């Protein structure tokens, strides 16, 4: 294991792939299938563009990336794990204290494969969801950012496929193929998790997705980075370094849209959403409705509030809590309890359940804390313009399809409603067909002049890496 990446191999890696001919051949066999998928399902019409991208060159915390123009099909997708920690142990569950596993423990094989496949499935799904957005990018800066996100999601797929090929033999190879066959939103062969089958039809949706849904990625990867299965832990650790930029794109993207709208409202002394829209910016209630949608579908990604699967993942040592090793408790959770929300007699209340069964809920709560801080930062932007509007997170039970709240109709305030009453309000709370039509109409066509931005979004504070904002981040050739 080295921290430098071998770029001489056909598949860049720091796992000494050249020493394992069988594995290398298997991955080289999968590679053309991956490229076929990228040409079909990757960013549309982008294959000849030169894009100013960062590429991983090392797994050292300092200087792991270089920035240069790359044609995306020539991006050096590869396999990078953070170096092993000597003496690392399984840090939680019934196997706590054993040396971390370097091979798959036979009795946990199918559970582990399922976790890796579920994680892997989200990565190509997001590329598929976003593939048309390059055609209506608000600037070269934003275009470059979405492409950066896309190539790195591709790399995250590689990360999971490496684990499947290296540790799961024939069924791992079959799963790796299936990852290229499912399609986001396909009726017959959809992606595994709900949010990854929803369309991402415009840039507001894209920024919401990278703020909310990529952050689920962060929390899930952080939990898997605690895994007693060491290759998974080390893979996820390196993926997290890339994930940070995706959330940055989301937070600043929404922040810049909010800023532009609030500035226009303040300059023109306007409040009515129709008047705001007439000036070619997105009114704040529409942004709130997008937030409600993306937040609620992402909360579902954490799974059921009460989950015996999550208890098994933890007890066996395969998937930990967020920052497991920093938590001060017994890391076994045999007697601990945790509060989960539930509905009874027409109202929402908390019930105390065994903490082991509430691990999805606990991770969801950790996530909500971080999301709330981001929403607070957006509100600061609005506040600075003097506009009184504030964005807010709806109740945890709002618009949920998974877990204790599924099947109920809960308002953003947390009131349990009848289906008819909820549906009558639906378009006030979630983007309507008319909202999508408006937003998409405003985003028709892309802005290609360096340094220019669409009217509905403020420029960023600075450019990428050391480049100015008006740098030619994408050359269309
Ligand atoms: N949609 O016991 P339960 C990312 C299924 S994002 C559809 O409550 P469990 C990224 C569940 O599979 C991070 N189905 O759930 C972001 C189970 O099915 P079976 C992705 C769902 O297993 C942006 C049944 O319901 N990584 O990286 O405790 C761009 C009972 O479920 C959903 C991971 O998710 C849903 N939302 O927890 C790119 C980590 N939720 O077995 C990338 C790996 C649940 O009855 N995955 N179900 O057929 C896991 O840890 C777990 O699978 C989950 C679900 C947390 C997702």
Short mmCIF file of C-alpha atoms and ligand atoms in Angstrom, two decimals:
data_model
loop_
_atom_site.label_atom_id
_atom_site.label_comp_id
_atom_site.label_asym_id
_atom_site.label_seq_id
_atom_site.Cartn_x
_atom_site.Cartn_y
_atom_site.Cartn_z
CA UNK A 1 0.00 0.00 0.00
CA UNK A 2 1.38 3.37 -1.00
CA UNK A 3 -0.04 6.82 -0.72
CA UNK A 4 0.95 7.55 -4.31
CA UNK A 5 -1.27 6.37 -7.07
CA UNK A 6 -0.04 4.17 -9.87
CA UNK A 7 -1.03 5.90 -13.10
CA UNK A 8 0.94 3.55 -15.30
CA UNK A 9 -1.65 0.83 -14.87
CA UNK A 10 -4.71 0.96 -17.06
CA UNK A 11 -6.67 1.37 -13.84
CA UNK A 12 -5.04 3.95 -11.53
CA UNK A 13 -4.80 2.50 -8.04
CA UNK A 14 -2.91 2.42 -4.79
CA UNK A 15 -3.81 -1.19 -3.98
CA UNK A 16 -1.04 -2.85 -5.95
CA UNK A 17 -3.51 -4.12 -8.50
CA UNK A 18 -0.71 -5.30 -10.80
CA UNK A 19 0.16 -8.04 -8.29
CA UNK A 20 -3.29 -9.67 -8.54
CA UNK A 21 -3.68 -10.64 -12.19
CA UNK A 22 -7.08 -12.27 -11.79
CA UNK A 23 -8.57 -9.25 -10.10
CA UNK A 24 -6.91 -6.90 -12.55
CA UNK A 25 -8.35 -8.82 -15.49
CA UNK A 26 -11.81 -8.87 -13.94
CA UNK A 27 -11.73 -5.10 -13.44
CA UNK A 28 -10.31 -4.54 -16.93
CA UNK A 29 -13.24 -6.53 -18.20
CA UNK A 30 -15.69 -4.35 -16.27
CA UNK A 31 -13.98 -1.12 -17.42
CA UNK A 32 -15.36 -1.09 -21.02
CA UNK A 33 -18.84 -1.76 -19.66
CA UNK A 34 -18.39 1.21 -17.34
CA UNK A 35 -17.23 3.38 -20.26
CA UNK A 36 -20.27 2.24 -22.26
CA UNK A 37 -22.47 3.30 -19.37
CA UNK A 38 -20.67 6.69 -19.13
CA UNK A 39 -21.11 7.36 -22.87
CA UNK A 40 -24.81 6.47 -22.64
CA UNK A 41 -25.76 7.82 -19.24
CA UNK A 42 -23.04 10.35 -18.35
CA UNK A 43 -23.43 14.10 -18.94
CA UNK A 44 -25.09 14.59 -22.28
CA UNK A 45 -23.04 15.98 -25.24
CA UNK A 46 -20.02 16.49 -23.00
CA UNK A 47 -17.60 13.90 -24.29
CA UNK A 48 -15.39 16.26 -26.32
CA UNK A 49 -15.27 19.14 -23.86
CA UNK A 50 -12.08 20.04 -22.03
CA UNK A 51 -13.07 20.49 -18.41
CA UNK A 52 -10.91 22.00 -15.68
CA UNK A 53 -11.11 19.08 -13.24
CA UNK A 54 -9.32 17.89 -10.19
CA UNK A 55 -7.98 14.36 -10.30
CA UNK A 56 -6.79 12.36 -7.30
CA UNK A 57 -3.06 11.72 -7.45
CA UNK A 58 -2.38 10.60 -3.91
CA UNK A 59 -4.29 9.74 -0.77
CA UNK A 60 -2.21 12.07 1.39
CA UNK A 61 -4.41 14.62 3.15
CA UNK A 62 -2.23 17.39 1.72
CA UNK A 63 -2.02 17.59 -2.02
CA UNK A 64 -4.11 14.62 -3.12
CA UNK A 65 -5.41 16.42 -6.17
CA UNK A 66 -4.15 18.07 -9.36
CA UNK A 67 -6.22 20.47 -11.46
CA UNK A 68 -6.07 20.49 -15.24
CA UNK A 69 -8.14 20.27 -18.42
CA UNK A 70 -9.45 16.77 -19.00
CA UNK A 71 -11.92 15.26 -21.44
CA UNK A 72 -14.28 13.44 -19.12
CA UNK A 73 -14.11 10.04 -20.82
CA UNK A 74 -10.35 10.25 -20.21
CA UNK A 75 -10.76 10.99 -16.50
CA UNK A 76 -8.50 8.66 -14.50
CA UNK A 77 -11.14 6.73 -12.60
CA UNK A 78 -9.41 4.44 -10.22
CA UNK A 79 -9.17 2.74 -6.85
CA UNK A 80 -7.90 4.68 -3.88
CA UNK A 81 -7.97 3.62 -0.26
CA UNK A 82 -6.58 5.58 2.66
CA UNK A 83 -3.58 3.71 4.07
CA UNK A 84 -4.28 1.15 6.81
CA UNK A 85 -3.96 2.06 10.49
CA UNK A 86 -1.66 -0.39 12.24
CA UNK A 87 -3.44 -2.39 14.92
CA UNK A 88 -6.93 -1.15 13.98
CA UNK A 89 -9.72 -3.09 15.71
CA UNK A 90 -13.42 -3.66 15.34
CA UNK A 91 -14.63 -0.78 17.49
CA UNK A 92 -18.25 -1.69 18.28
CA UNK A 93 -20.75 -4.53 18.51
CA UNK A 94 -20.26 -8.10 19.66
CA UNK A 95 -16.90 -8.41 17.87
CA UNK A 96 -15.49 -5.30 19.52
CA UNK A 97 -11.78 -5.65 20.26
CA UNK A 98 -11.03 -8.18 17.51
CA UNK A 99 -8.48 -7.11 14.90
CA UNK A 100 -10.27 -5.32 12.06
CA UNK A 101 -11.10 -7.83 9.29
CA UNK A 102 -8.94 -7.75 6.18
CA UNK A 103 -11.21 -10.34 4.58
CA UNK A 104 -14.95 -10.74 4.61
CA UNK A 105 -16.12 -12.73 7.65
CA UNK A 106 -18.04 -15.63 6.07
CA UNK A 107 -21.09 -15.33 8.32
CA UNK A 108 -21.58 -11.63 7.44
CA UNK A 109 -20.93 -11.94 3.74
CA UNK A 110 -24.41 -11.31 2.38
CA UNK A 111 -25.11 -8.45 4.79
CA UNK A 112 -21.86 -6.75 3.83
CA UNK A 113 -22.43 -7.27 0.12
CA UNK A 114 -25.85 -5.71 0.46
CA UNK A 115 -24.45 -2.60 2.16
CA UNK A 116 -21.77 -2.20 -0.51
CA UNK A 117 -24.26 -2.72 -3.35
CA UNK A 118 -26.72 -0.20 -1.86
CA UNK A 119 -23.95 2.36 -1.48
CA UNK A 120 -22.59 1.63 -4.97
CA UNK A 121 -26.02 1.91 -6.58
CA UNK A 122 -26.48 5.52 -5.52
CA UNK A 123 -23.37 6.73 -7.35
CA UNK A 124 -24.26 6.03 -10.99
CA UNK A 125 -27.88 6.85 -10.14
CA UNK A 126 -26.98 10.45 -9.35
CA UNK A 127 -25.04 10.83 -12.61
CA UNK A 128 -28.09 9.55 -14.49
CA UNK A 129 -30.35 11.97 -12.63
CA UNK A 130 -28.15 14.93 -13.55
CA UNK A 131 -27.18 14.07 -17.10
CA UNK A 132 -29.22 16.75 -18.90
CA UNK A 133 -28.32 19.66 -16.63
CA UNK A 134 -25.16 20.67 -18.47
CA UNK A 135 -27.38 21.91 -21.29
CA UNK A 136 -28.80 24.70 -19.14
CA UNK A 137 -25.88 25.56 -16.83
CA UNK A 138 -25.94 29.10 -15.40
CA UNK A 139 -22.19 29.62 -16.01
CA UNK A 140 -18.96 27.86 -16.97
CA UNK A 141 -18.05 27.79 -13.29
CA UNK A 142 -21.24 25.88 -12.42
CA UNK A 143 -20.91 23.64 -15.46
CA UNK A 144 -17.44 22.64 -14.38
CA UNK A 145 -18.71 21.94 -10.87
CA UNK A 146 -21.47 19.59 -11.97
CA UNK A 147 -18.99 17.72 -14.17
CA UNK A 148 -16.58 17.44 -11.23
CA UNK A 149 -19.38 15.99 -9.11
CA UNK A 150 -20.31 13.57 -11.91
CA UNK A 151 -16.80 12.18 -12.50
CA UNK A 152 -16.31 11.72 -8.77
CA UNK A 153 -19.62 9.88 -8.41
CA UNK A 154 -18.26 7.67 -11.20
CA UNK A 155 -15.14 7.12 -9.14
CA UNK A 156 -17.23 6.24 -6.10
CA UNK A 157 -18.88 3.56 -8.18
CA UNK A 158 -15.39 2.25 -8.97
CA UNK A 159 -14.61 2.23 -5.26
CA UNK A 160 -17.54 -0.09 -4.49
CA UNK A 161 -16.96 -2.21 -7.58
CA UNK A 162 -13.38 -2.81 -6.48
CA UNK A 163 -14.65 -4.19 -3.15
CA UNK A 164 -17.20 -6.40 -4.92
CA UNK A 165 -14.62 -7.81 -7.32
CA UNK A 166 -11.85 -8.17 -4.81
CA UNK A 167 -13.79 -9.73 -1.93
CA UNK A 168 -16.98 -11.33 -3.27
CA UNK A 169 -15.89 -13.48 -6.22
CA UNK A 170 -18.49 -14.41 -8.76
CA UNK A 171 -21.53 -12.89 -7.08
CA UNK A 172 -19.54 -9.69 -6.55
CA UNK A 173 -18.85 -9.55 -10.29
CA UNK A 174 -22.52 -10.10 -11.03
CA UNK A 175 -23.50 -7.31 -8.65
CA UNK A 176 -20.94 -5.03 -10.33
CA UNK A 177 -22.57 -5.67 -13.68
CA UNK A 178 -26.04 -5.06 -12.25
CA UNK A 179 -24.85 -1.66 -10.99
CA UNK A 180 -24.43 -0.65 -14.65
CA UNK A 181 -27.80 -2.10 -15.63
CA UNK A 182 -30.25 -0.52 -13.20
CA UNK A 183 -31.40 2.95 -14.24
CA UNK A 184 -32.64 5.86 -12.21
CA UNK A 185 -36.40 6.12 -12.55
CA UNK A 186 -36.75 3.00 -14.74
CA UNK A 187 -40.07 1.26 -14.08
CA UNK A 188 -38.68 -2.23 -14.63
CA UNK A 189 -35.15 -1.93 -13.28
CA UNK A 190 -34.96 1.10 -10.96
CA UNK A 191 -32.18 2.18 -8.61
CA UNK A 192 -32.46 0.68 -5.12
CA UNK A 193 -33.29 3.69 -2.94
CA UNK A 194 -36.24 6.04 -3.44
CA UNK A 195 -34.52 9.42 -3.79
CA UNK A 196 -32.30 8.07 -6.55
CA UNK A 197 -35.30 7.44 -8.78
CA UNK A 198 -36.60 11.01 -8.53
CA UNK A 199 -35.81 13.36 -11.43
CA UNK A 200 -33.34 16.23 -10.95
CA UNK A 201 -34.93 18.43 -13.60
CA UNK A 202 -33.27 21.81 -13.01
CA UNK A 203 -30.38 23.53 -11.24
CA UNK A 204 -32.32 24.43 -8.12
CA UNK A 205 -33.10 20.71 -7.74
CA UNK A 206 -29.43 19.90 -8.41
CA UNK A 207 -28.19 22.24 -5.68
CA UNK A 208 -30.83 20.97 -3.26
CA UNK A 209 -29.79 17.42 -4.12
CA UNK A 210 -26.09 18.11 -3.53
CA UNK A 211 -26.88 19.92 -0.28
CA UNK A 212 -29.35 17.39 1.14
CA UNK A 213 -28.76 14.07 -0.59
CA UNK A 214 -24.98 14.20 -0.94
CA UNK A 215 -24.97 14.93 2.77
CA UNK A 216 -26.79 11.65 3.37
CA UNK A 217 -23.81 10.28 1.44
CA UNK A 218 -21.50 11.92 3.93
CA UNK A 219 -23.29 10.44 6.95
CA UNK A 220 -23.66 6.96 5.45
CA UNK A 221 -20.03 6.93 4.31
CA UNK A 222 -18.93 8.12 7.74
CA UNK A 223 -20.80 5.21 9.34
CA UNK A 224 -19.27 2.77 6.87
CA UNK A 225 -15.86 4.35 7.49
CA UNK A 226 -16.21 2.96 11.04
CA UNK A 227 -16.71 -0.57 9.68
CA UNK A 228 -14.79 -3.48 11.16
CA UNK A 229 -14.27 -4.61 7.55
CA UNK A 230 -11.13 -2.58 7.03
CA UNK A 231 -11.07 -2.30 3.20
CA UNK A 232 -14.57 -0.77 3.31
CA UNK A 233 -13.58 1.64 6.08
CA UNK A 234 -10.51 2.80 4.18
CA UNK A 235 -12.38 3.13 0.88
CA UNK A 236 -15.07 5.27 2.49
CA UNK A 237 -12.54 7.48 4.20
CA UNK A 238 -11.08 8.53 0.89
CA UNK A 239 -14.52 8.97 -0.67
CA UNK A 240 -15.36 11.44 2.09
CA UNK A 241 -12.58 13.78 0.98
CA UNK A 242 -14.27 14.04 -2.42
CA UNK A 243 -17.79 14.29 -0.98
CA UNK A 244 -16.98 17.56 0.80
CA UNK A 245 -16.82 19.45 -2.51
CA UNK A 246 -20.22 18.12 -3.57
CA UNK A 247 -21.87 19.52 -0.45
CA UNK A 248 -20.01 22.80 -0.99
CA UNK A 249 -21.52 22.98 -4.48
CA UNK A 250 -24.98 22.41 -3.01
CA UNK A 251 -24.75 24.83 -0.14
CA UNK A 252 -23.21 27.65 -2.15
CA UNK A 253 -25.49 26.96 -5.12
CA UNK A 254 -28.68 27.36 -3.09
CA UNK A 255 -27.03 30.22 -1.18
CA UNK A 256 -26.26 32.10 -4.41
CA UNK A 257 -29.83 31.64 -5.71
CA UNK A 258 -31.25 32.84 -2.38
CA UNK A 259 -28.86 35.79 -2.41
CA UNK A 260 -29.80 36.88 -5.91
CA UNK A 261 -33.54 36.66 -5.17
CA UNK A 262 -33.27 38.51 -1.87
CA UNK A 263 -31.12 41.24 -3.44
CA UNK A 264 -33.60 41.78 -6.26
CA UNK A 265 -36.50 41.85 -3.77
CA UNK A 266 -34.70 44.38 -1.61
CA UNK A 267 -33.68 46.63 -4.53
CA UNK A 268 -37.15 46.62 -6.07
CA UNK A 269 -39.10 46.60 -2.78
CA UNK A 270 -41.07 43.55 -3.88
CA UNK A 271 -42.59 40.71 -1.91
CA UNK A 272 -45.29 39.12 -4.03
CA UNK A 273 -43.91 35.90 -5.59
CA UNK A 274 -45.43 36.76 -8.98
CA UNK A 275 -43.69 40.14 -9.02
CA UNK A 276 -40.43 38.48 -8.00
CA UNK A 277 -40.75 35.87 -10.74
CA UNK A 278 -41.47 38.59 -13.28
CA UNK A 279 -37.93 39.87 -12.67
CA UNK A 280 -36.42 36.55 -13.72
CA UNK A 281 -35.43 35.22 -10.29
CA UNK A 282 -36.86 32.38 -8.20
CA UNK A 283 -39.25 33.52 -5.47
CA UNK A 284 -38.40 32.39 -1.95
CA UNK A 285 -41.62 30.32 -1.38
CA UNK A 286 -40.67 28.20 -4.43
CA UNK A 287 -37.21 27.67 -2.94
CA UNK A 288 -38.92 26.62 0.33
CA UNK A 289 -41.06 24.09 -1.56
CA UNK A 290 -37.98 22.58 -3.23
CA UNK A 291 -36.32 22.42 0.18
CA UNK A 292 -39.36 20.58 1.64
CA UNK A 293 -39.23 18.02 -1.14
CA UNK A 294 -35.50 17.30 -1.10
CA UNK A 295 -35.28 17.24 2.67
CA UNK A 296 -38.15 14.77 3.05
CA UNK A 297 -37.03 12.33 0.34
CA UNK A 298 -33.51 12.43 1.78
CA UNK A 299 -34.75 11.71 5.32
CA UNK A 300 -36.23 8.52 3.87
CA UNK A 301 -32.75 7.44 2.76
CA UNK A 302 -31.81 6.74 6.37
CA UNK A 303 -34.26 3.79 6.43
CA UNK A 304 -36.89 2.88 9.00
CA UNK A 305 -36.82 4.55 12.42
CA UNK A 306 -37.02 1.12 13.97
CA UNK A 307 -34.75 -1.23 12.04
CA UNK A 308 -33.55 -4.69 12.88
CA UNK A 309 -31.28 -4.46 9.82
CA UNK A 310 -29.51 -1.47 11.32
CA UNK A 311 -29.21 -3.34 14.64
CA UNK A 312 -27.58 -6.29 12.84
CA UNK A 313 -25.21 -4.05 10.86
CA UNK A 314 -24.08 -2.53 14.14
CA UNK A 315 -23.98 -5.62 16.33
CA UNK A 316 -21.88 -7.49 13.80
CA UNK A 317 -19.44 -4.56 13.49
CA UNK A 318 -20.16 -3.78 9.83
CA UNK A 319 -21.66 -0.28 10.09
CA UNK A 320 -21.10 2.07 13.02
CA UNK A 321 -22.63 5.30 14.21
CA UNK A 322 -21.50 8.72 13.01
CA UNK A 323 -18.07 9.32 14.60
CA UNK A 324 -18.39 6.05 16.53
CA UNK A 325 -14.96 6.16 18.09
CA UNK A 326 -15.52 9.67 19.47
CA UNK A 327 -18.68 8.62 21.34
CA UNK A 328 -18.22 7.98 25.04
CA UNK A 329 -20.25 4.84 25.78
CA UNK A 330 -19.87 1.04 25.73
CA UNK A 331 -20.17 0.75 21.90
CA UNK A 332 -22.38 -2.29 22.37
CA UNK A 333 -25.65 -0.52 23.27
CA UNK A 334 -27.19 -3.50 25.00
CA UNK A 335 -29.06 -1.40 27.59
CA UNK A 336 -29.25 2.02 25.93
CA UNK A 337 -32.48 3.54 24.62
CA UNK A 338 -33.23 6.24 22.06
CA UNK A 339 -36.28 8.36 21.25
CA UNK A 340 -38.05 7.94 17.93
CA UNK A 341 -41.06 9.85 16.64
CA UNK A 342 -44.28 7.97 16.04
CA UNK A 343 -47.98 8.62 15.43
CA UNK A 344 -50.76 7.46 17.73
CA UNK A 345 -54.34 8.63 18.16
CA UNK A 346 -53.89 11.29 15.54
CA UNK A 347 -50.84 12.99 16.98
CA UNK A 348 -47.06 12.79 16.85
CA UNK A 349 -45.09 11.89 19.96
CA UNK A 350 -41.75 10.37 20.95
CA UNK A 351 -41.34 6.84 22.18
CA UNK A 352 -38.27 5.37 23.82
CA UNK A 353 -36.99 2.22 22.12
CA UNK A 354 -33.80 0.12 22.38
CA UNK A 355 -30.97 2.21 20.93
CA UNK A 356 -29.79 -0.71 18.80
CA UNK A 357 -33.03 -0.65 16.83
CA UNK A 358 -32.97 3.14 16.53
CA UNK A 359 -29.62 3.52 14.79
CA UNK A 360 -31.10 4.78 11.53
CA UNK A 361 -32.99 7.41 13.50
CA UNK A 362 -29.92 8.44 15.42
CA UNK A 363 -27.96 8.92 12.19
CA UNK A 364 -30.90 10.86 10.75
CA UNK A 365 -30.83 13.14 13.81
CA UNK A 366 -27.08 13.72 13.43
CA UNK A 367 -27.76 14.63 9.81
CA UNK A 368 -30.62 16.99 10.68
CA UNK A 369 -28.33 18.93 13.03
CA UNK A 370 -25.88 19.61 10.22
CA UNK A 371 -28.60 20.44 7.70
CA UNK A 372 -30.17 22.94 10.12
CA UNK A 373 -26.84 24.76 10.39
CA UNK A 374 -26.73 25.09 6.59
CA UNK A 375 -30.30 26.46 6.46
CA UNK A 376 -29.31 28.97 9.16
CA UNK A 377 -26.46 30.15 6.91
CA UNK A 378 -28.89 30.63 4.00
CA UNK A 379 -31.14 32.64 6.31
CA UNK A 380 -28.20 34.87 7.24
CA UNK A 381 -27.83 35.70 3.53
CA UNK A 382 -31.51 36.71 3.36
CA UNK A 383 -31.29 38.60 6.64
CA UNK A 384 -28.41 40.73 5.37
CA UNK A 385 -30.63 42.09 2.59
CA UNK A 386 -33.30 43.12 5.12
CA UNK A 387 -35.93 40.77 3.67
CA UNK A 388 -37.99 39.24 6.53
CA UNK A 389 -38.56 35.81 4.88
CA UNK A 390 -36.84 32.77 6.51
CA UNK A 391 -36.38 29.26 5.14
CA UNK A 392 -37.09 26.42 7.52
CA UNK A 393 -36.95 22.65 7.73
CA UNK A 394 -40.38 21.02 7.79
CA UNK A 395 -41.28 18.54 10.52
CA UNK A 396 -39.42 15.23 10.34
CA UNK A 397 -42.68 13.41 9.58
CA UNK A 398 -43.61 15.62 6.61
CA UNK A 399 -43.99 13.73 3.29
CA UNK A 400 -42.30 10.52 4.44
CA UNK A 401 -42.53 7.20 2.62
CA UNK A 402 -40.27 5.13 4.88
CA UNK A 403 -40.46 4.53 8.63
CA UNK A 404 -42.96 5.37 11.39
CA UNK A 405 -44.44 8.38 9.57
CA UNK A 406 -45.05 6.57 6.27
CA UNK A 407 -48.74 6.31 5.49
CA UNK A 408 -49.62 9.40 7.56
CA UNK A 409 -50.26 12.87 6.25
CA UNK A 410 -48.24 15.28 8.31
CA UNK A 411 -48.01 19.02 7.77
CA UNK A 412 -44.71 20.93 7.79
CA UNK A 413 -45.66 22.00 11.33
CA UNK A 414 -46.06 18.38 12.47
CA UNK A 415 -49.86 18.14 12.58
CA UNK A 416 -51.43 14.85 11.55
CA UNK A 417 -54.00 15.56 8.82
CA UNK A 418 -56.50 13.67 6.73
CA UNK A 419 -55.32 12.69 3.30
CA UNK A 420 -57.82 15.04 1.66
CA UNK A 421 -56.78 18.04 3.77
CA UNK A 422 -53.09 17.33 3.12
CA UNK A 423 -53.61 16.96 -0.62
CA UNK A 424 -55.53 20.22 -0.73
CA UNK A 425 -52.40 21.94 0.61
CA UNK A 426 -49.86 19.90 -1.29
CA UNK A 427 -48.96 22.55 -3.85
CA UNK A 428 -48.31 25.10 -1.12
CA UNK A 429 -45.75 22.77 0.43
CA UNK A 430 -44.12 20.97 -2.45
CA UNK A 431 -43.12 22.07 -5.95
CA UNK A 432 -46.13 21.91 -8.27
CA UNK A 433 -46.04 21.12 -11.98
CA UNK A 434 -46.36 24.88 -12.54
CA UNK A 435 -43.33 25.57 -10.31
CA UNK A 436 -41.22 23.13 -12.31
CA UNK A 437 -42.43 24.66 -15.56
CA UNK A 438 -41.52 28.14 -14.34
CA UNK A 439 -38.08 27.17 -13.05
CA UNK A 440 -37.21 25.18 -16.14
CA UNK A 441 -38.40 27.94 -18.47
CA UNK A 442 -36.14 30.38 -16.66
CA UNK A 443 -33.19 28.01 -17.01
CA UNK A 444 -33.59 27.35 -20.74
CA UNK A 445 -30.23 27.64 -22.49
CA UNK A 446 -26.79 27.76 -20.94
CA UNK A 447 -24.48 30.64 -20.22
CA UNK A 448 -21.15 30.04 -21.94
CA UNK A 449 -19.29 33.34 -21.73
CA UNK A 450 -16.52 33.17 -19.09
CA UNK A 451 -17.39 35.23 -16.02
CA UNK A 452 -21.08 35.62 -16.98
CA UNK A 453 -23.89 34.22 -14.81
CA UNK A 454 -27.58 33.60 -15.42
CA UNK A 455 -29.82 36.29 -13.98
CA UNK A 456 -31.30 33.99 -11.30
CA UNK A 457 -28.04 33.23 -9.46
CA UNK A 458 -25.35 35.41 -7.86
CA UNK A 459 -21.69 34.80 -8.84
CA UNK A 460 -19.59 32.80 -6.37
CA UNK A 461 -17.19 34.58 -4.06
CA UNK A 462 -14.17 33.00 -5.66
CA UNK A 463 -13.20 30.66 -8.48
CA UNK A 464 -11.98 27.07 -8.44
CA UNK A 465 -8.57 26.21 -7.05
CA UNK A 466 -6.46 29.32 -7.81
CA UNK A 467 -8.40 30.44 -10.87
CA UNK A 468 -10.46 33.63 -11.22
CA UNK A 469 -14.23 33.54 -11.57
CA UNK A 470 -14.00 34.44 -15.28
CA UNK A 471 -11.65 31.55 -16.06
CA UNK A 472 -12.63 29.37 -19.02
CA UNK A 473 -13.58 26.36 -16.88
CA UNK A 474 -14.99 24.42 -19.82
CA UNK A 475 -13.85 24.56 -23.44
CA UNK A 476 -16.45 23.24 -25.82
CA UNK A 477 -14.12 22.58 -28.77
N1 LIG B 1 -35.87 3.66 -0.49
O1 LIG B 1 -34.57 -1.88 7.85
P1 LIG B 1 -34.87 -0.72 6.99
C1 LIG B 1 -24.84 8.62 -1.37
C2 LIG B 1 -35.65 -0.65 2.32
S1 LIG B 1 -26.23 8.42 -0.42
C3 LIG B 1 -36.18 2.39 -0.83
O2 LIG B 1 -35.58 0.40 7.57
P2 LIG B 1 -32.13 -0.45 6.59
C4 LIG B 1 -24.90 9.55 -2.50
C5 LIG B 1 -34.44 -1.40 2.86
O3 LIG B 1 -33.45 -1.58 1.86
C6 LIG B 1 -25.82 7.17 0.77
N2 LIG B 1 -36.06 1.34 0.01
O4 LIG B 1 -33.61 -0.17 6.27
C7 LIG B 1 -25.60 10.74 -2.41
C8 LIG B 1 -35.05 -2.68 3.33
O5 LIG B 1 -35.28 -3.51 2.20
P3 LIG B 1 -35.35 -5.11 2.32
C9 LIG B 1 -26.09 5.76 0.28
C10 LIG B 1 -35.63 1.59 1.26
O6 LIG B 1 -31.71 -1.60 5.78
C11 LIG B 1 -25.68 11.58 -3.50
C12 LIG B 1 -36.42 -2.25 3.83
O7 LIG B 1 -36.69 -1.00 3.19
N3 LIG B 1 -25.52 4.80 1.17
O8 LIG B 1 -23.86 8.02 -1.11
O9 LIG B 1 -31.85 -0.37 8.02
C13 LIG B 1 -25.05 11.26 -4.69
C14 LIG B 1 -36.45 -2.13 5.34
O10 LIG B 1 -35.58 -1.10 5.65
C15 LIG B 1 -35.29 2.88 1.70
C16 LIG B 1 -26.24 4.01 1.98
O11 LIG B 1 -27.44 4.02 1.96
C17 LIG B 1 -35.44 3.94 0.76
N4 LIG B 1 -35.15 5.22 1.07
O12 LIG B 1 -31.54 0.94 6.03
C18 LIG B 1 -24.37 10.07 -4.78
C19 LIG B 1 -25.47 3.11 2.90
N5 LIG B 1 -34.91 2.80 2.98
O13 LIG B 1 -34.03 -5.55 2.87
C20 LIG B 1 -24.27 9.21 -3.68
C21 LIG B 1 -25.79 1.68 2.78
C22 LIG B 1 -35.01 1.53 3.34
O14 LIG B 1 -36.49 -5.39 3.24
N6 LIG B 1 -27.18 1.37 3.05
N7 LIG B 1 -35.42 0.78 2.32
O15 LIG B 1 -35.56 -5.53 0.89
C23 LIG B 1 -27.70 1.22 4.29
O16 LIG B 1 -27.02 1.40 5.27
C24 LIG B 1 -29.12 0.80 4.41
O17 LIG B 1 -29.44 0.00 3.33
C25 LIG B 1 -30.15 1.96 4.48
C26 LIG B 1 -31.53 1.34 4.78
C27 LIG B 1 -29.74 2.97 5.52
C28 LIG B 1 -30.28 2.66 3.13
#
